[in-house]
XYZ file of C-alpha atoms in Angstrom:
112
model
C -17.702 -22.203 -6.769
C -20.881 -19.822 -6.920
C -21.131 -16.617 -9.619
C -19.317 -13.544 -7.271
C -16.421 -15.741 -7.300
C -15.948 -16.192 -9.872
C -16.481 -12.386 -10.876
C -13.761 -11.799 -7.963
C -11.689 -14.250 -9.473
C -11.092 -12.285 -12.790
C -10.232 -8.658 -11.255
C -7.840 -10.496 -9.836
C -4.341 -8.038 -10.261
C -2.009 -11.259 -11.413
C 0.968 -8.461 -12.042
C 0.857 -7.515 -7.968
C 4.011 -8.181 -6.030
C 4.023 -9.753 -2.465
C 4.124 -7.262 0.439
C 3.537 -7.380 4.321
C 2.144 -4.929 6.831
C 6.569 -2.570 7.768
C 7.212 -2.739 4.307
C 8.483 0.221 2.971
C 6.519 -0.095 -1.117
C 6.502 2.928 -3.491
C 3.595 2.953 -5.563
C 3.175 4.660 -9.156
C -0.432 5.727 -9.095
C -2.074 7.512 -12.210
C -4.064 10.562 -11.750
C -6.591 11.745 -13.835
C -6.500 15.553 -14.170
C -9.434 16.561 -16.281
C -8.065 15.202 -20.128
C -4.708 14.676 -18.854
C -3.309 11.634 -16.872
C -0.537 11.791 -15.127
C 1.654 9.110 -13.321
C 2.013 9.924 -9.258
C 5.043 8.272 -7.554
C 3.317 7.911 -2.909
C 6.680 5.546 -2.039
C 6.585 4.661 1.882
C 5.693 2.558 5.087
C 2.642 0.282 4.367
C 0.627 0.642 8.221
C -2.571 -1.323 7.278
C -3.413 -4.240 4.647
C -7.492 -5.186 5.045
C -10.355 -7.837 3.715
C -8.740 -10.967 0.383
C -9.142 -11.266 -2.846
C -10.668 -9.125 -4.896
C -10.867 -6.477 -1.922
C -8.706 -6.298 -0.175
C -6.897 -2.396 0.149
C -3.360 -1.310 1.862
C -2.903 2.011 3.913
C 0.539 3.220 2.787
C 1.985 6.230 5.075
C 4.305 9.066 4.415
C 5.524 11.902 5.971
C 5.832 15.213 3.365
C 8.149 18.878 4.964
C 7.028 16.898 9.172
C 3.576 15.859 8.252
C 1.831 12.318 8.178
C 0.354 12.030 5.115
C -1.793 8.443 4.765
C -2.981 6.421 1.664
C -5.235 4.320 1.595
C -4.627 2.220 -2.194
C -6.664 -0.963 -3.745
C -4.338 -4.249 -4.830
C -5.967 -4.605 -7.487
C -7.018 -1.652 -9.143
C -6.291 -0.739 -12.700
C -5.012 2.782 -11.398
C -1.617 1.296 -9.926
C 0.769 1.583 -13.218
C 3.101 -0.198 -11.016
C 4.362 -1.194 -7.413
C 7.513 -1.903 -6.236
C 8.662 -3.432 -2.621
C 11.811 -0.583 -2.118
C 12.182 -2.980 1.846
C 11.948 -5.596 3.132
C 10.071 -4.713 7.531
C 10.263 -6.718 9.616
C 6.815 -5.673 12.818
C 5.892 -7.801 14.936
C 1.128 -5.972 15.021
C -1.279 -6.669 12.235
C -1.910 -2.679 11.927
C 0.922 -0.069 12.944
C -1.583 2.058 14.363
C 0.422 4.060 16.131
C 2.750 5.205 14.821
C 0.818 7.969 14.073
C 1.571 8.788 17.132
C 5.610 9.442 16.710
C 5.701 12.126 14.441
C 8.754 11.049 12.539
C 11.129 9.611 14.836
C 10.346 5.396 13.499
C 12.013 3.194 12.430
C 11.337 0.179 11.150
C 13.675 -3.139 11.189
C 15.144 -4.736 7.572
C 13.866 -8.546 7.503
C 16.298 -10.859 5.207
């Protein structure tokens, strides 16, 4: 095992639950504003996962007052206070980029 693999193995967060594309997740993310810190919740559907090991990221999309909002989170970020899977979705794609054109009229089937 080389040095890069050893360093990235230490950075992996073991407290992250298993989730897939299509799942509805609630991410509590620590926001730093000047000297203050607060936790902001972001709940939506996972539309993409990218990377592997310590560099893995996922994209969450939600509708806010009729406008689609997307945010990319690193899976192993220390700023993620908690990650909760609200609903498991059943999809047949690895990337759900087509949801960007649906304008809030889509529904993802639930997985058992």
